[in-house]
CSV table of C-alpha atoms in Angstrom, one decimal:
chain,number,residue,atom,x,y,z
A,1,GLU,CA,14.7,45.6,68.1
A,2,PRO,CA,15.1,42.5,70.4
A,3,GLU,CA,17.6,42.8,73.1
A,4,VAL,CA,19.1,40.9,76.0
A,5,THR,CA,17.8,42.0,79.4
A,6,GLN,CA,19.4,41.4,82.8
A,7,THR,CA,18.1,41.8,86.3
A,8,PRO,CA,18.9,43.3,88.7
A,9,SER,CA,21.0,46.2,87.4
A,10,HIS,CA,22.8,46.3,90.7
A,11,GLN,CA,23.1,43.7,93.4
A,12,VAL,CA,24.8,44.3,96.8
A,13,THR,CA,25.5,41.2,98.9
A,14,GLN,CA,27.5,40.2,101.9
A,15,MET,CA,30.5,37.9,101.5
A,16,GLY,CA,29.6,34.3,101.8
A,17,GLN,CA,26.0,34.8,100.5
A,18,GLU,CA,24.6,33.2,97.4
A,19,VAL,CA,23.5,35.4,94.5
A,20,ILE,CA,21.6,34.6,91.4
A,21,LEU,CA,21.9,36.9,88.4
A,22,ARG,CA,19.2,36.7,85.8
A,23,CYS,CA,19.1,37.1,82.1
A,24,VAL,CA,16.5,36.9,79.4
A,25,PRO,CA,18.3,36.2,76.1
A,26,ILE,CA,16.8,37.1,72.7
A,27,SER,CA,14.0,34.7,72.1
A,28,ASN,CA,15.2,32.8,69.0
A,29,HIS,CA,18.8,32.5,70.2
A,30,LEU,CA,20.1,29.1,71.2
A,31,TYR,CA,23.5,29.9,72.7
A,32,PHE,CA,24.0,31.7,75.9
A,33,TYR,CA,27.1,33.2,77.6
A,34,TRP,CA,28.2,34.9,80.8
A,35,TYR,CA,31.1,37.3,81.0
A,36,ARG,CA,32.4,39.5,83.8
A,37,GLN,CA,34.3,42.7,83.9
A,38,ILE,CA,36.1,43.8,87.0
A,39,LEU,CA,36.1,47.6,87.3
A,40,GLY,CA,38.8,49.0,85.0
A,41,GLN,CA,39.8,45.6,83.6
A,42,LYS,CA,39.0,43.7,80.5
A,43,VAL,CA,35.9,41.6,79.8
A,44,GLU,CA,36.5,38.0,80.7
A,45,PHE,CA,34.6,34.9,79.4
A,46,LEU,CA,33.0,32.7,82.1
A,47,VAL,CA,30.9,30.1,80.4
A,48,SER,CA,28.9,29.2,77.3
A,49,PHE,CA,25.7,27.2,77.4
A,50,TYR,CA,23.8,25.3,74.7
A,51,ASN,CA,21.1,22.7,74.7
A,52,ASN,CA,21.0,22.7,78.5
A,53,GLU,CA,24.6,22.0,78.9
A,54,ILE,CA,27.8,23.9,79.4
A,55,SER,CA,29.7,23.9,76.2
A,56,GLU,CA,32.8,25.8,77.3
A,57,LYS,CA,34.0,27.4,80.5
A,58,SER,CA,37.0,29.3,81.6
A,59,GLU,CA,39.3,28.8,84.6
A,60,ILE,CA,37.4,31.5,86.4
A,61,PHE,CA,34.2,29.4,86.3
A,62,ASP,CA,35.0,27.1,89.3
A,63,ASP,CA,32.7,25.1,91.5
A,64,GLN,CA,31.3,28.3,93.1
A,65,PHE,CA,29.6,29.1,89.8
A,66,SER,CA,26.7,27.4,88.1
A,67,VAL,CA,24.4,28.2,85.3
A,68,GLU,CA,20.9,27.2,84.5
A,69,ARG,CA,18.1,27.7,82.1
A,70,PRO,CA,15.2,27.1,84.4
A,71,ASP,CA,12.5,27.8,81.8
A,72,GLY,CA,12.2,28.7,78.2
A,73,SER,CA,13.2,32.3,78.7
A,74,ASN,CA,15.5,32.8,81.6
A,75,PHE,CA,19.2,32.1,81.9
A,76,THR,CA,20.8,32.4,85.3
A,77,LEU,CA,24.2,32.6,86.9
A,78,LYS,CA,24.5,31.5,90.5
A,79,ILE,CA,27.4,32.2,92.7
A,80,ARG,CA,27.2,30.0,95.8
A,81,SER,CA,29.4,31.7,98.3
A,82,THR,CA,30.4,35.1,97.1
A,83,LYS,CA,33.9,36.5,97.7
A,84,LEU,CA,35.1,40.1,97.7
A,85,GLU,CA,36.9,39.4,94.4
A,86,ASP,CA,33.6,38.5,92.8
A,87,SER,CA,32.7,42.1,92.7
A,88,ALA,CA,32.3,43.0,89.0
A,89,MET,CA,29.9,43.8,86.2
A,90,TYR,CA,28.4,40.5,84.9
A,91,PHE,CA,27.3,40.5,81.3
A,92,CYS,CA,24.9,37.9,79.7
A,93,ALA,CA,25.1,37.4,76.0
A,94,SER,CA,23.2,35.3,73.5
A,95,SER,CA,23.7,34.3,69.9
A,96,LYS,CA,21.5,32.7,67.2
A,97,THR,CA,24.0,30.0,66.3
A,98,ALA,CA,27.3,28.7,67.5
A,99,SER,CA,30.8,29.8,66.5
A,100,TYR,CA,31.7,33.1,64.8
A,101,ASN,CA,28.2,34.5,65.2
A,102,GLU,CA,27.4,37.9,66.7
A,103,GLN,CA,27.0,37.7,70.5
A,104,PHE,CA,24.4,40.2,71.7
A,105,PHE,CA,25.2,41.5,75.2
A,106,GLY,CA,22.9,42.6,77.9
A,107,PRO,CA,23.4,45.9,79.9
A,108,GLY,CA,25.0,44.0,82.8
A,109,THR,CA,24.5,43.5,86.5
A,110,ARG,CA,26.9,45.2,88.8
A,111,LEU,CA,27.6,42.9,91.7
A,112,THR,CA,29.1,44.4,94.8
A,113,VAL,CA,30.3,42.0,97.5
A,114,LEU,CA,30.8,43.6,101.0
B,1,GLN,CA,49.2,32.8,75.1
B,2,GLN,CA,45.5,33.7,75.3
B,3,GLN,CA,46.2,37.4,75.9
B,4,VAL,CA,45.1,40.1,73.6
B,5,LYS,CA,47.0,43.4,74.1
B,6,GLN,CA,45.2,46.6,73.2
B,7,SER,CA,46.5,50.1,72.8
B,8,PRO,CA,46.2,52.9,73.5
B,9,GLN,CA,44.2,52.9,76.8
B,10,SER,CA,42.7,56.2,75.9
B,11,LEU,CA,42.5,58.3,72.8
B,12,ILE,CA,41.3,61.9,72.1
B,13,VAL,CA,40.6,62.8,68.5
B,14,GLN,CA,39.2,65.9,66.8
B,15,LYS,CA,35.9,65.7,65.0
B,16,GLY,CA,36.6,64.6,61.4
B,17,GLY,CA,39.9,62.9,62.3
B,18,ILE,CA,40.9,59.3,62.1
B,19,SER,CA,40.9,57.2,65.3
B,20,ILE,CA,43.2,54.2,65.3
B,21,ILE,CA,43.2,51.4,67.9
B,22,ASN,CA,45.6,48.6,67.8
B,23,CYS,CA,45.6,45.0,69.1
B,24,ALA,CA,48.1,42.2,69.1
B,25,TYR,CA,47.8,38.5,69.9
B,26,GLU,CA,50.0,35.5,70.5
B,27,ASN,CA,47.8,32.5,69.8
B,28,THR,CA,48.1,31.6,66.2
B,29,ALA,CA,44.9,29.4,66.5
B,30,PHE,CA,42.8,32.6,66.9
B,31,ASP,CA,40.7,32.9,63.7
B,32,TYR,CA,37.9,35.3,64.6
B,33,PHE,CA,38.6,38.9,65.5
B,34,PRO,CA,35.6,41.1,66.5
B,35,TRP,CA,35.5,44.7,67.7
B,36,TYR,CA,33.0,45.7,70.3
B,37,GLN,CA,31.8,49.2,71.1
B,38,GLN,CA,30.5,50.0,74.6
B,39,PHE,CA,28.6,53.1,75.7
B,40,PRO,CA,28.4,53.9,79.4
B,41,GLY,CA,25.7,51.8,81.2
B,42,LYS,CA,25.3,49.5,78.2
B,43,GLY,CA,26.8,46.1,77.3
B,44,PRO,CA,29.3,45.7,74.5
B,45,ALA,CA,27.9,45.7,71.0
B,46,LEU,CA,29.5,44.2,67.9
B,47,LEU,CA,30.9,46.8,65.6
B,48,ILE,CA,32.7,44.8,63.0
B,49,ALA,CA,34.5,41.5,62.8
B,50,ILE,CA,37.1,39.9,60.6
B,51,ARG,CA,38.4,36.4,59.8
B,52,PRO,CA,42.1,35.9,58.9
B,53,ASP,CA,41.4,35.0,55.3
B,54,VAL,CA,41.2,38.7,54.4
B,55,SER,CA,43.6,41.6,55.3
B,56,GLU,CA,40.9,44.3,55.5
B,57,LYS,CA,37.2,44.7,56.1
B,58,LYS,CA,35.3,47.9,55.8
B,59,GLU,CA,31.9,48.8,57.0
B,60,GLY,CA,30.9,52.4,56.6
B,61,ARG,CA,33.4,54.6,58.5
B,62,PHE,CA,34.9,51.6,60.3
B,63,THR,CA,37.7,49.5,58.9
B,64,ILE,CA,39.6,46.5,60.4
B,65,SER,CA,43.1,46.0,59.1
B,66,PHE,CA,44.6,42.6,59.8
B,67,ASN,CA,48.2,41.5,59.6
B,68,LYS,CA,48.4,37.8,60.1
B,69,SER,CA,52.2,37.5,60.0
B,70,ALA,CA,52.6,40.2,62.6
B,71,LYS,CA,49.7,38.9,64.6
B,72,GLN,CA,48.2,42.3,64.8
B,73,PHE,CA,44.9,43.9,63.9
B,74,SER,CA,43.6,47.4,64.2
B,75,LEU,CA,40.4,49.4,64.0
B,76,HIS,CA,40.3,52.6,62.0
B,77,ILE,CA,37.4,55.1,62.5
B,78,MET,CA,37.3,57.5,59.6
B,79,ASP,CA,35.7,61.0,60.0
B,80,SER,CA,35.3,60.4,63.7
B,81,GLN,CA,32.2,62.0,65.2
B,82,PRO,CA,31.3,62.9,68.8
B,83,GLY,CA,28.8,60.1,68.8
B,84,ASP,CA,31.7,57.7,68.3
B,85,SER,CA,32.9,58.5,71.9
B,86,ALA,CA,32.8,55.2,73.7
B,87,THR,CA,35.0,52.3,74.9
B,88,TYR,CA,36.2,50.0,72.2
B,89,PHE,CA,37.3,46.4,72.8
B,90,CYS,CA,39.1,44.1,70.5
B,91,ALA,CA,38.7,40.4,70.9
B,92,ALA,CA,39.9,37.1,69.5
B,93,SER,CA,38.6,33.6,69.5
B,94,ASP,CA,39.7,30.2,68.3
B,95,THR,CA,36.3,28.5,68.7
B,96,GLY,CA,34.0,31.3,67.9
B,97,ASN,CA,32.4,31.0,71.3
B,98,GLN,CA,35.0,32.0,73.9
B,99,PHE,CA,36.2,35.5,73.3
B,100,TYR,CA,39.4,36.9,74.7
B,101,PHE,CA,39.0,40.6,75.1
B,102,GLY,CA,41.6,43.4,75.1
B,103,THR,CA,41.7,45.9,77.9
B,104,GLY,CA,39.7,48.5,76.1
B,105,THR,CA,40.3,51.9,74.6
B,106,SER,CA,38.3,54.9,75.8
B,107,LEU,CA,37.8,57.2,72.7
B,108,THR,CA,36.8,60.8,73.1
B,109,VAL,CA,35.9,62.8,69.9
B,110,ILE,CA,36.1,66.5,70.5
B,111,PRO,CA,33.6,68.6,68.5
């Protein structure tokens, strides 16, 4: 069964450093998403991406964040200058079509900012 | 306005019992309500979802009950099994893309 994969599973970085989280969505999916979950808190939407453009983003997704689909398979989330409060589990998701369609989540990348 | 409130935070049920998790929302523009199941070390996985044009949706042992006037919806797990032990998240959306999640319910089913 196809699944969303994410690398690395755990990333430790120093405050102020740039990190890139990588995702490989399901191959025939066209819509891609990033969510984060701070430990013990709810899952929060960050951004959705379609046709090489951001289609929606939340207030959390400020100028420190960017997304990219650098090739036909990868979808990345970059955090330019990490803060302590960026420590969280980051989930990538993808869906076949837009709107009201099942979003398939990856296993997540745990980001720890020291 | 965009909050989805979920209760209880944790739930312990005997095998064979009924597990009930409740969610409430404020935004009347929400029109898609999925439930996600998450096992440790895994990402959330869609369990069942409902649109507000129906009051109930059943898939196997899982049922969503939806009360549009009260702005509440709930997940019922019938004949709960130890394999159902997981964290359950309700969510809501008004665009079908951006989901607003509840805080999660940790369900433990005791054999």
